[in-house]
Short mmCIF file of C-alpha atoms in Angstrom, two decimals:
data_model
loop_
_atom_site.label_atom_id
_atom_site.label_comp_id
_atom_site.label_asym_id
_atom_site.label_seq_id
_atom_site.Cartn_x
_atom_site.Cartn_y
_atom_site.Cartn_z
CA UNK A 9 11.72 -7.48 -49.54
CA UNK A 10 13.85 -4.22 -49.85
CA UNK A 11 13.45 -3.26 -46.39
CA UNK A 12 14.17 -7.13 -45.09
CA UNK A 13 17.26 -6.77 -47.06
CA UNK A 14 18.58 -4.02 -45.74
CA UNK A 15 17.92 -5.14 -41.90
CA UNK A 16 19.99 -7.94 -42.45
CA UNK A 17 22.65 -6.11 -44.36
CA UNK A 18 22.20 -3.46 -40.83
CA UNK A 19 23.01 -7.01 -38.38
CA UNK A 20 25.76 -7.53 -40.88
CA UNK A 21 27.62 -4.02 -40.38
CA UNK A 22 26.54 -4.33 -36.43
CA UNK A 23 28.10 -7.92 -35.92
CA UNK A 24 31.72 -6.68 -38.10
CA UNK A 25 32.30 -3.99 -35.59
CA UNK A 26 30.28 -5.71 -32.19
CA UNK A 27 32.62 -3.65 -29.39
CA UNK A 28 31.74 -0.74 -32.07
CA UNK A 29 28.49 -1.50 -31.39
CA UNK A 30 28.29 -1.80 -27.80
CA UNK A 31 30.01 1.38 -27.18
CA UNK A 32 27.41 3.47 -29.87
CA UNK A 33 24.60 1.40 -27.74
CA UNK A 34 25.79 1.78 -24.22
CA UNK A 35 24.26 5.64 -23.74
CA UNK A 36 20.84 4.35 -25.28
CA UNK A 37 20.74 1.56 -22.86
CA UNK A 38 21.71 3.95 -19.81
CA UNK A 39 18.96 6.57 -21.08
CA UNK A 40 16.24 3.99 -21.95
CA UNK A 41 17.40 2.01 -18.32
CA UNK A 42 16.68 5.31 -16.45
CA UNK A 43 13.37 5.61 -17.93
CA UNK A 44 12.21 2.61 -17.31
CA UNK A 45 13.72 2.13 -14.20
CA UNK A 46 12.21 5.43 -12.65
CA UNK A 47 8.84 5.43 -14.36
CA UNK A 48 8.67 1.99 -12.43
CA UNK A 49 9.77 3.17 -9.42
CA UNK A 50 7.59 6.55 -8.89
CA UNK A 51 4.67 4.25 -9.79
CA UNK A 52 5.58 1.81 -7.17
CA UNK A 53 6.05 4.49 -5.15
CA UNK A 54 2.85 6.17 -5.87
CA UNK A 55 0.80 2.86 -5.36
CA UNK A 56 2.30 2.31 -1.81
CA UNK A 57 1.81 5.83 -0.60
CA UNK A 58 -2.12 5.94 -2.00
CA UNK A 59 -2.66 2.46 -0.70
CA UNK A 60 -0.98 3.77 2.74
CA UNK A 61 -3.35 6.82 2.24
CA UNK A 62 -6.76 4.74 1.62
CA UNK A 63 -6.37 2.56 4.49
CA UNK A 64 -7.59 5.60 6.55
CA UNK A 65 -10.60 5.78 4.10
CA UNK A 66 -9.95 8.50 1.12
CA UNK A 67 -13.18 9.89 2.50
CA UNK A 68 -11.72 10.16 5.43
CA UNK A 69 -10.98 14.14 7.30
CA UNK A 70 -9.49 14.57 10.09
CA UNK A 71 -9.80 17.45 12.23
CA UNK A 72 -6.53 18.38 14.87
CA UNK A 73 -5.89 20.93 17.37
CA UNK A 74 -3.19 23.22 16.85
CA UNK A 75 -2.67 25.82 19.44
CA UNK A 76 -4.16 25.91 23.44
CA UNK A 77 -8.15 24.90 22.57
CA UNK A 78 -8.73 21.23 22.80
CA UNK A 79 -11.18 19.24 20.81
CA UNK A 80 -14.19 17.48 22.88
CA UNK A 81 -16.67 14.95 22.80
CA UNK A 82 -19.16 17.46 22.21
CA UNK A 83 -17.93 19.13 19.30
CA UNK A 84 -17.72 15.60 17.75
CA UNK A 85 -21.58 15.52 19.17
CA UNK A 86 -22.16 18.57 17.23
CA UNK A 87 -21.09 17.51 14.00
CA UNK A 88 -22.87 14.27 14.53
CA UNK A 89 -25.74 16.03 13.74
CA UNK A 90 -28.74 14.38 11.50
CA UNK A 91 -29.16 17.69 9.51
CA UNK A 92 -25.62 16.77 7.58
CA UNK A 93 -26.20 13.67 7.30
CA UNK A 94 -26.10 14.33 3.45
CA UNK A 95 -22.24 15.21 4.17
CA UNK A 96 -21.41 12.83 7.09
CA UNK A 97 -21.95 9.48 7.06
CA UNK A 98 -20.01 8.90 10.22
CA UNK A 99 -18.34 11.12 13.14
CA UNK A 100 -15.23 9.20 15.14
CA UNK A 101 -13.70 11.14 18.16
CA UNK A 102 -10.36 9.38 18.50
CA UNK A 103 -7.73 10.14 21.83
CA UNK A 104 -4.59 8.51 21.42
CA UNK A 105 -1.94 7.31 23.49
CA UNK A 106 2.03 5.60 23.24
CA UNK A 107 3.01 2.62 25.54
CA UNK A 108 4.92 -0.67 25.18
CA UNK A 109 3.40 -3.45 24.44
CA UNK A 110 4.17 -6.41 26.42
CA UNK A 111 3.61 -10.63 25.43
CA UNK A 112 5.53 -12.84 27.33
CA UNK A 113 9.07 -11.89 27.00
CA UNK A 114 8.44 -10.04 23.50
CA UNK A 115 7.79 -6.18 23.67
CA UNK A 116 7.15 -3.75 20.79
CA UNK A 117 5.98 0.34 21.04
CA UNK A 118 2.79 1.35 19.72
CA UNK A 119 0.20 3.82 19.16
CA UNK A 120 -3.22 2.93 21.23
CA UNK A 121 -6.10 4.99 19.77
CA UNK A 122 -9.55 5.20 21.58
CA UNK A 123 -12.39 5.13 18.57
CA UNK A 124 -15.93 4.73 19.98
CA UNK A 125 -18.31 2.70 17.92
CA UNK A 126 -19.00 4.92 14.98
CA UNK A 127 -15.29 4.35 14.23
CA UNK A 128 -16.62 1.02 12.85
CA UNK A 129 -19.18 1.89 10.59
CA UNK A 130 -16.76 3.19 7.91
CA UNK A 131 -13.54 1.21 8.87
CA UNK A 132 -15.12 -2.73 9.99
CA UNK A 133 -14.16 -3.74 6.39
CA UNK A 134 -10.46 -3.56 7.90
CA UNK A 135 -10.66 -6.17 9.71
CA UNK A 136 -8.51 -9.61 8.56
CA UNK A 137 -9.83 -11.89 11.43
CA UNK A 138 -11.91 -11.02 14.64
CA UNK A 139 -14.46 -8.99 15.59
CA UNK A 140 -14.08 -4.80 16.88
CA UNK A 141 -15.45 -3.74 19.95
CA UNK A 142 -19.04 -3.77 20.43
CA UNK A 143 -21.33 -0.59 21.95
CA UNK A 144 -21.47 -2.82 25.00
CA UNK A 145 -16.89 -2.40 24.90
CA UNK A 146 -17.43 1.31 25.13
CA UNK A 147 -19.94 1.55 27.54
CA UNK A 148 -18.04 -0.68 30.12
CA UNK A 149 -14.65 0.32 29.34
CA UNK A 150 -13.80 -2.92 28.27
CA UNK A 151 -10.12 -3.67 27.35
CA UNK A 152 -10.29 -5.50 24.19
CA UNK A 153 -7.96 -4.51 21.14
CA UNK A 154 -7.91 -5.10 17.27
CA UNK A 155 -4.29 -4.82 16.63
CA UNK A 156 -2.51 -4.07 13.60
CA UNK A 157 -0.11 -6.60 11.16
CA UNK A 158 2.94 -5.75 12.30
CA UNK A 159 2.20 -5.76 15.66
CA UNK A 160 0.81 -8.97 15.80
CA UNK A 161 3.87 -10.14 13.76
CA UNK A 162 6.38 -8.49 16.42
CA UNK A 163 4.34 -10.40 19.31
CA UNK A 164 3.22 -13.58 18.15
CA UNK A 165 5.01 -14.19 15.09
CA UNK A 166 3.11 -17.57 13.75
CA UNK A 167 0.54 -18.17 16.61
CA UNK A 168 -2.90 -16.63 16.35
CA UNK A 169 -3.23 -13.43 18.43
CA UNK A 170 -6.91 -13.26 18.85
CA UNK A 171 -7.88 -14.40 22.46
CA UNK A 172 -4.34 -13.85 23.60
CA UNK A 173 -4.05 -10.98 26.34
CA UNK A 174 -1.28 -8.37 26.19
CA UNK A 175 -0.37 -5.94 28.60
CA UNK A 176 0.16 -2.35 28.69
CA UNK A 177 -0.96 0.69 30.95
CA UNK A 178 -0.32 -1.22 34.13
CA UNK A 179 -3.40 -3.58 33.00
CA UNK A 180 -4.02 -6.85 31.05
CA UNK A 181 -5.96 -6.46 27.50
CA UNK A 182 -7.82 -9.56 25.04
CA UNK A 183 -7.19 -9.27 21.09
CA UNK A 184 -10.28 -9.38 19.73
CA UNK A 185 -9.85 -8.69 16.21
CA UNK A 186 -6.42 -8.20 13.83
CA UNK A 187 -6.77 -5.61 11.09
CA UNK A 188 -5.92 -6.61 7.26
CA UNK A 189 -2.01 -5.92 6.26
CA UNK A 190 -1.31 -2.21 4.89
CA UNK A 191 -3.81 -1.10 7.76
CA UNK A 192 -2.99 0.36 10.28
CA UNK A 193 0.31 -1.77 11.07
CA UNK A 194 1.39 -0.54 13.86
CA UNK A 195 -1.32 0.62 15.80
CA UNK A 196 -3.66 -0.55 18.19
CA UNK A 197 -7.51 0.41 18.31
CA UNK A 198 -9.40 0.03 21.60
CA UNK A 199 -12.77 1.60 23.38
CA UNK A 200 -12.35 5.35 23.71
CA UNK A 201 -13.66 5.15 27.33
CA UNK A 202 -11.09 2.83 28.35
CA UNK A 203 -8.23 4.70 26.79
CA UNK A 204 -10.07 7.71 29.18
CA UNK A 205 -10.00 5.37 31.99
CA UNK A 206 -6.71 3.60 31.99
CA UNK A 207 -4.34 6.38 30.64
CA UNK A 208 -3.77 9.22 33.41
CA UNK A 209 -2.69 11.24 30.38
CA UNK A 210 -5.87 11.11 28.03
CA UNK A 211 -9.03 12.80 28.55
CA UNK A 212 -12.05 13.13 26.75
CA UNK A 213 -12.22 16.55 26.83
CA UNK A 214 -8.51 16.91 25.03
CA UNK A 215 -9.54 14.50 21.98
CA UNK A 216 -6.32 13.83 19.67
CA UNK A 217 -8.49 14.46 16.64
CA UNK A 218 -12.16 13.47 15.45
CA UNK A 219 -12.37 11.76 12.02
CA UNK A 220 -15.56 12.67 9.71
CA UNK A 221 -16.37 10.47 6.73
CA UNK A 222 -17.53 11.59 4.14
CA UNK A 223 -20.83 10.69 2.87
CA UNK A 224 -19.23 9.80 -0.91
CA UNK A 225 -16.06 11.05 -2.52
CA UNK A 226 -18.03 13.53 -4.54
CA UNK A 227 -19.05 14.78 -1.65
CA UNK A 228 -15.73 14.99 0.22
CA UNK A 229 -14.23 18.36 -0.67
CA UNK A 230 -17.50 19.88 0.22
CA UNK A 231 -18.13 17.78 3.43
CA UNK A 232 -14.30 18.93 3.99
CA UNK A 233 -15.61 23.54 4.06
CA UNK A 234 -18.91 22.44 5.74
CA UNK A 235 -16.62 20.90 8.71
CA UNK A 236 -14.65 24.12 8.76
CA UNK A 237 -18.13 26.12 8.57
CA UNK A 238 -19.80 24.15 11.54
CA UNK A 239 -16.34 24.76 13.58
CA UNK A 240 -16.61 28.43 12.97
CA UNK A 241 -19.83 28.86 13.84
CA UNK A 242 -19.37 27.04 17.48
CA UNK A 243 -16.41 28.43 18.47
CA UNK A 244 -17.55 32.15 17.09
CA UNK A 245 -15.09 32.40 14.67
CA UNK A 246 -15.15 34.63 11.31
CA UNK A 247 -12.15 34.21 9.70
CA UNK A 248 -11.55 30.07 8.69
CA UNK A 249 -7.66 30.80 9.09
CA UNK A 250 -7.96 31.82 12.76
CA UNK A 251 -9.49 28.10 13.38
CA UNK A 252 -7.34 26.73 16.31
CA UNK A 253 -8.04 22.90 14.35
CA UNK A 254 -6.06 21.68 11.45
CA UNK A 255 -8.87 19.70 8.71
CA UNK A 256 -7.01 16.92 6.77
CA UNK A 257 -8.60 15.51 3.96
CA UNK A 258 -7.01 12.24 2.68
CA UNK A 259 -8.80 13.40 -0.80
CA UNK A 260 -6.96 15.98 -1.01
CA UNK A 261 -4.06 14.40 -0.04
CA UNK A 262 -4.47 11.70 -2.69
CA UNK A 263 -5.04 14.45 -5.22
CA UNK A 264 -1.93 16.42 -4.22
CA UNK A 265 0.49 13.55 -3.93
CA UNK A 266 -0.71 12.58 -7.71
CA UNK A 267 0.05 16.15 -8.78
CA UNK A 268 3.40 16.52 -6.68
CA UNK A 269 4.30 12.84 -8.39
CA UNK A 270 3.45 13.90 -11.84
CA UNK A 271 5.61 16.79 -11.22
CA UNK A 272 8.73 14.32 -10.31
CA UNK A 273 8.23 12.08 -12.55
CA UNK A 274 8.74 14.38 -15.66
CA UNK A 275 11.90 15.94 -13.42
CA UNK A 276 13.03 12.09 -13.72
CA UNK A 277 11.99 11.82 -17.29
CA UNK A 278 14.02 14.70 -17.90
CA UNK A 279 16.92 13.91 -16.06
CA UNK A 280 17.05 10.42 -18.19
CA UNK A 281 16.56 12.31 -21.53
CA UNK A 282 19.82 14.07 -20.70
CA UNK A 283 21.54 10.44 -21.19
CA UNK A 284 19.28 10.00 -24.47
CA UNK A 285 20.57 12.87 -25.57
CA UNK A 286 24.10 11.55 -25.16
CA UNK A 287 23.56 8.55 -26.49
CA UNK A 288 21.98 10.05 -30.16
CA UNK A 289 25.30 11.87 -30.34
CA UNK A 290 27.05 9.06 -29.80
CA UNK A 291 25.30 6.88 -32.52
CA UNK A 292 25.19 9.60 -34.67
CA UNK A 293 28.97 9.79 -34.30
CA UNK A 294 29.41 6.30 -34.86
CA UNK A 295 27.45 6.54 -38.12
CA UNK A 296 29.27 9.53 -39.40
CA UNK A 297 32.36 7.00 -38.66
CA UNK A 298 30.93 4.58 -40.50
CA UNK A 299 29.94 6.58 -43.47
CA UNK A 300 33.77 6.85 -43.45
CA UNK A 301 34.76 3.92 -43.61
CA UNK A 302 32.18 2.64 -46.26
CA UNK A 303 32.85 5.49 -48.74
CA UNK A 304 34.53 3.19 -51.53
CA UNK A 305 31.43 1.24 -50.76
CA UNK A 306 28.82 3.60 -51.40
CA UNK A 307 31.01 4.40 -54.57
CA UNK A 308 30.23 1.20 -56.04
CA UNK A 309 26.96 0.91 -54.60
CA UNK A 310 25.68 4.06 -56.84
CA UNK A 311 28.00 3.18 -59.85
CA UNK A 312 25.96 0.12 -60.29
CA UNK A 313 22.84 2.06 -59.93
CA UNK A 314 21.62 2.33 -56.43
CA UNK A 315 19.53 5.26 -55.90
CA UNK A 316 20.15 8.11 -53.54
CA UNK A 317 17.03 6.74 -50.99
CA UNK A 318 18.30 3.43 -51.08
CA UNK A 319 21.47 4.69 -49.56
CA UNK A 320 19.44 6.74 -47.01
CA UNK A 321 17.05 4.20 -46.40
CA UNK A 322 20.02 1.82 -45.44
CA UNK A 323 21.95 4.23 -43.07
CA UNK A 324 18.94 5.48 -41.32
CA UNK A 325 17.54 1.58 -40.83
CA UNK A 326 21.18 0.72 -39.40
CA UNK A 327 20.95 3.53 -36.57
CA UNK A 328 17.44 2.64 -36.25
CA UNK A 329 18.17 -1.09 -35.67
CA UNK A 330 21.28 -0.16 -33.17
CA UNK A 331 18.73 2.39 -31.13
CA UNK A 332 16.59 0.01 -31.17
CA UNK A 333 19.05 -2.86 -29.63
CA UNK A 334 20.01 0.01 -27.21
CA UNK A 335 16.10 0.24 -26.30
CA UNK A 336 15.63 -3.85 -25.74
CA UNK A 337 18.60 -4.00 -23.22
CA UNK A 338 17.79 -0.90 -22.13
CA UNK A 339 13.96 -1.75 -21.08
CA UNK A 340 15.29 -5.13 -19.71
CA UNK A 341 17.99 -2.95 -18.05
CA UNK A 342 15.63 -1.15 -16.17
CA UNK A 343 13.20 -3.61 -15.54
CA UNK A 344 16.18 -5.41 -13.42
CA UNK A 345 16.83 -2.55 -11.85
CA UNK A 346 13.42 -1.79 -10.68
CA UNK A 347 12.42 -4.75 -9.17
CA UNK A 348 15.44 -5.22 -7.07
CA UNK A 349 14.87 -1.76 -5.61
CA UNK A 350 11.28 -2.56 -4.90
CA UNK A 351 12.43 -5.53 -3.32
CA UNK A 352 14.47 -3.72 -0.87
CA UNK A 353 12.39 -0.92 -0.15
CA UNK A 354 9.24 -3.67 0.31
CA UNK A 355 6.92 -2.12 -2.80
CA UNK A 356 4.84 -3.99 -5.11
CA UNK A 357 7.05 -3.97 -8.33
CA UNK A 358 4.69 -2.68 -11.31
CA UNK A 359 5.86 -2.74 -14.96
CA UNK A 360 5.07 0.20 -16.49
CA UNK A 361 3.72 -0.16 -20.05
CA UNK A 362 3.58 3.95 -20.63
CA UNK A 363 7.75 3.60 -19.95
CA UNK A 364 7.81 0.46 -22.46
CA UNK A 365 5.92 2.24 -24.88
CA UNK A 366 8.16 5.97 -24.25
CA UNK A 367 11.19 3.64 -24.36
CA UNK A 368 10.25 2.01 -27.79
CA UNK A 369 8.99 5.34 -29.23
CA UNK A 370 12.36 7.49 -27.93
CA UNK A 371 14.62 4.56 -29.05
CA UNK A 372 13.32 4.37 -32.39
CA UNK A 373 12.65 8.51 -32.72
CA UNK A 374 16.77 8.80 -31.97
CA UNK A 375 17.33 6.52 -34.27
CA UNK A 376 15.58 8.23 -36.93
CA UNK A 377 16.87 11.62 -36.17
CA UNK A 378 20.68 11.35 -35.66
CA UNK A 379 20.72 8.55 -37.96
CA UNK A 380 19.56 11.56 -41.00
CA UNK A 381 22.20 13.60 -41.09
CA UNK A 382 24.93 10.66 -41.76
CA UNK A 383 22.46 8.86 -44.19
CA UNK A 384 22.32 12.14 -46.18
CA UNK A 385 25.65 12.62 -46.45
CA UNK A 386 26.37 9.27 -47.54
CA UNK A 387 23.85 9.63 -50.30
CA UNK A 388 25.15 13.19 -51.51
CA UNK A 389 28.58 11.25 -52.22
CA UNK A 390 29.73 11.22 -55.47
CA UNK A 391 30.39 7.88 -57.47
CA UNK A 392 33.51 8.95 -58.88
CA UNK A 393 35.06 11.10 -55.96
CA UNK A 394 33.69 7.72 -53.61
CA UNK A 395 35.74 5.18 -55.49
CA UNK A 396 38.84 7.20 -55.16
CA UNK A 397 38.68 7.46 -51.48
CA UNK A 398 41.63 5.56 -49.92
#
């Protein structure tokens, strides 16, 4: 009943002074905003990129020229091997090329990639409507397409792309298949061979990169040095850093961008502490103001018997009570904040329940700690020098 008492003797004090209040609350909401707001956003951010990351398959690598020696359907042959099949669970030479898209009197620019059927096996669970192109597409060259979201959205807004023939590369080309959204967007997947065959530029023996899947994720790191091992061996090369190929694992990508986000996030966190830092002064300020102000008070308060932690207990639960107003506008502060920014930037808003629970904690912890020192020095008053303060 004591401790009921004194929170609504704390509204009381609050509500005589509210502009008082505001001010003494204003750097806890800031601080506690920040947090929230940030936390929210780097884990928006986070989701998108690693969603953006897995729609190439997170046991995906991808292996890239760099320098004069291509890649070739043979070394993707050569990796296709049975004897890593432990490893590799699928082998995708891929030759890419740019063109505009044409539909009617709508055009859009995209990347056409070349995947030959082995593509598929990891990546047919992409697919939002359609079919991909068959062994029989690859073998004859055929021009048929699976086409990403937003390209189907730039071309045929509301009508149904599959069946409906586009054209690019001087030749006319049937959607066959659309992939789901967040996949692949704004690319185009077709036959290998008739990328080969209909772009002068692309050639089969100057691949744009060959994707290996890994067999498992716990297999991926490994599958990633066995790639770079097999690479060595056919092109005679003893040092893995004079590889003319660049090996990408999305795994490690994933892994990295966690580690580089965990890394910003407590640069944000810090950054927002700053203004929780400010804020504690400023209630503690406030309080010492306060203290002031309610000297004769106290006085009488301890004249009639009130012990010293009485007096403590009600300073300290008045900061606590204002941090802890700070921390409730604060949180829906941020909150705000967050979604409107992941409403611009076209992320998936995500509340993040470690920031409400840091923003309840901190709130409550500055409360407790600049709230000591002017509870103890309103309980080291004296009766008699109190009730002769003017």
């Amino acid at each position: 009943m004591l401790i009921l008492e004194t929170i609504k003797e704390s509204f009381k004090s609050l509500r005589r002074n509210k502009m008082r209040t505001f001010l003494s609350a204003l750097g806890i909401i800031i601080g506690i905003g920040s947090v929230i707001a940030l936390i929210s956003l780097g884990n928006a951010a986070q989701s998108t990129i690693q969603t953006q990351i897995e729609s190439f398959g997170v046991n995906a690598i991808n292996i890239m020229p760099r320098g004069t020696e291509n890649l070739t359907l043979a070394d993707a042959q050569y990796l296709r091997s049975d004897a890593f099949s432990y490893y590799f669970s699928a082998i995708s030479p891929k030759l890419n090329a740019t063109d505009t898209v044409t539909f009617d009197d709508k055009t859009t620019r995209a990347t056409i990639v070349g995947v030959d059927h082995h593509f598929w096996e990891s990546h047919q669970d992409n697919l939002q409507s359609g079919r991909h192109p068959a062994v029989a597409d690859d073998e004859e060259s055929n021009r048929v397409l699976v086409v990403g979201s937003s390209i189907a959205d730039d071309l045929f807004g509301q009508t149904n792309p599959l069946g409906q023939k586009v054209y690019f590369a001087y030749q006319y080309w049937q959607i066959i298949g659309v992939f789901k959204e967040g996949t692949n967007d704004s690319s185009i997947y077709t036959p290998l061979s008739s990328v080969a065959q209909y772009f002068a530029s692309a050639s089969t023996n100057a691949l744009t990169s060959i994707e290996i899947t890994a067999a498992n994720s716990e297999v991926a790191n490994d599958a990633t040095s066995l790639a770079k091992f097999l690479m060595m061996g056919r092109k005679n090369i003893d040092n893995v850093d004079d590889l003319p190929f660049t090996f990408i694992s999305f795994q490690q990508m994933v892994e990295t961008m966690n580690e580089l986000m965990g890394m910003f996030m407590l640069f944000l966190v810090g950054i927002a502490a700053i203004s929780l830092l400010v804020g504690g002064i400023g209630i503690m300020n406030i309080m010492l103001v306060t203290v002031v102000e309610r000297t004769r008070e106290i006085g009488l308060r301890k004249a009639l018997g009130a012990r010293k932690s009485t007096i403590v207990t009600q300073f300290l639960v008045e900061a606590m009570v204002l941090t802890l107003i700070g921390g409730i506008f604060g949180f829906l502060l941020g909150l705000g904040l967050a979604a409107v920014f992941c409403q611009i930037a076209d992320m998936d808003f995500i509340i993040s329940w470690q920031g409400v629970a840091l923003g309840v904690g901190v709130s409550t912890a500055i409360g407790l700690i600049f709230g000591i020192y002017p509870a103890q020095k309103a309980a080291k008053l004296q009766p008699i020098d109190a009730l002769r303060f003017d």
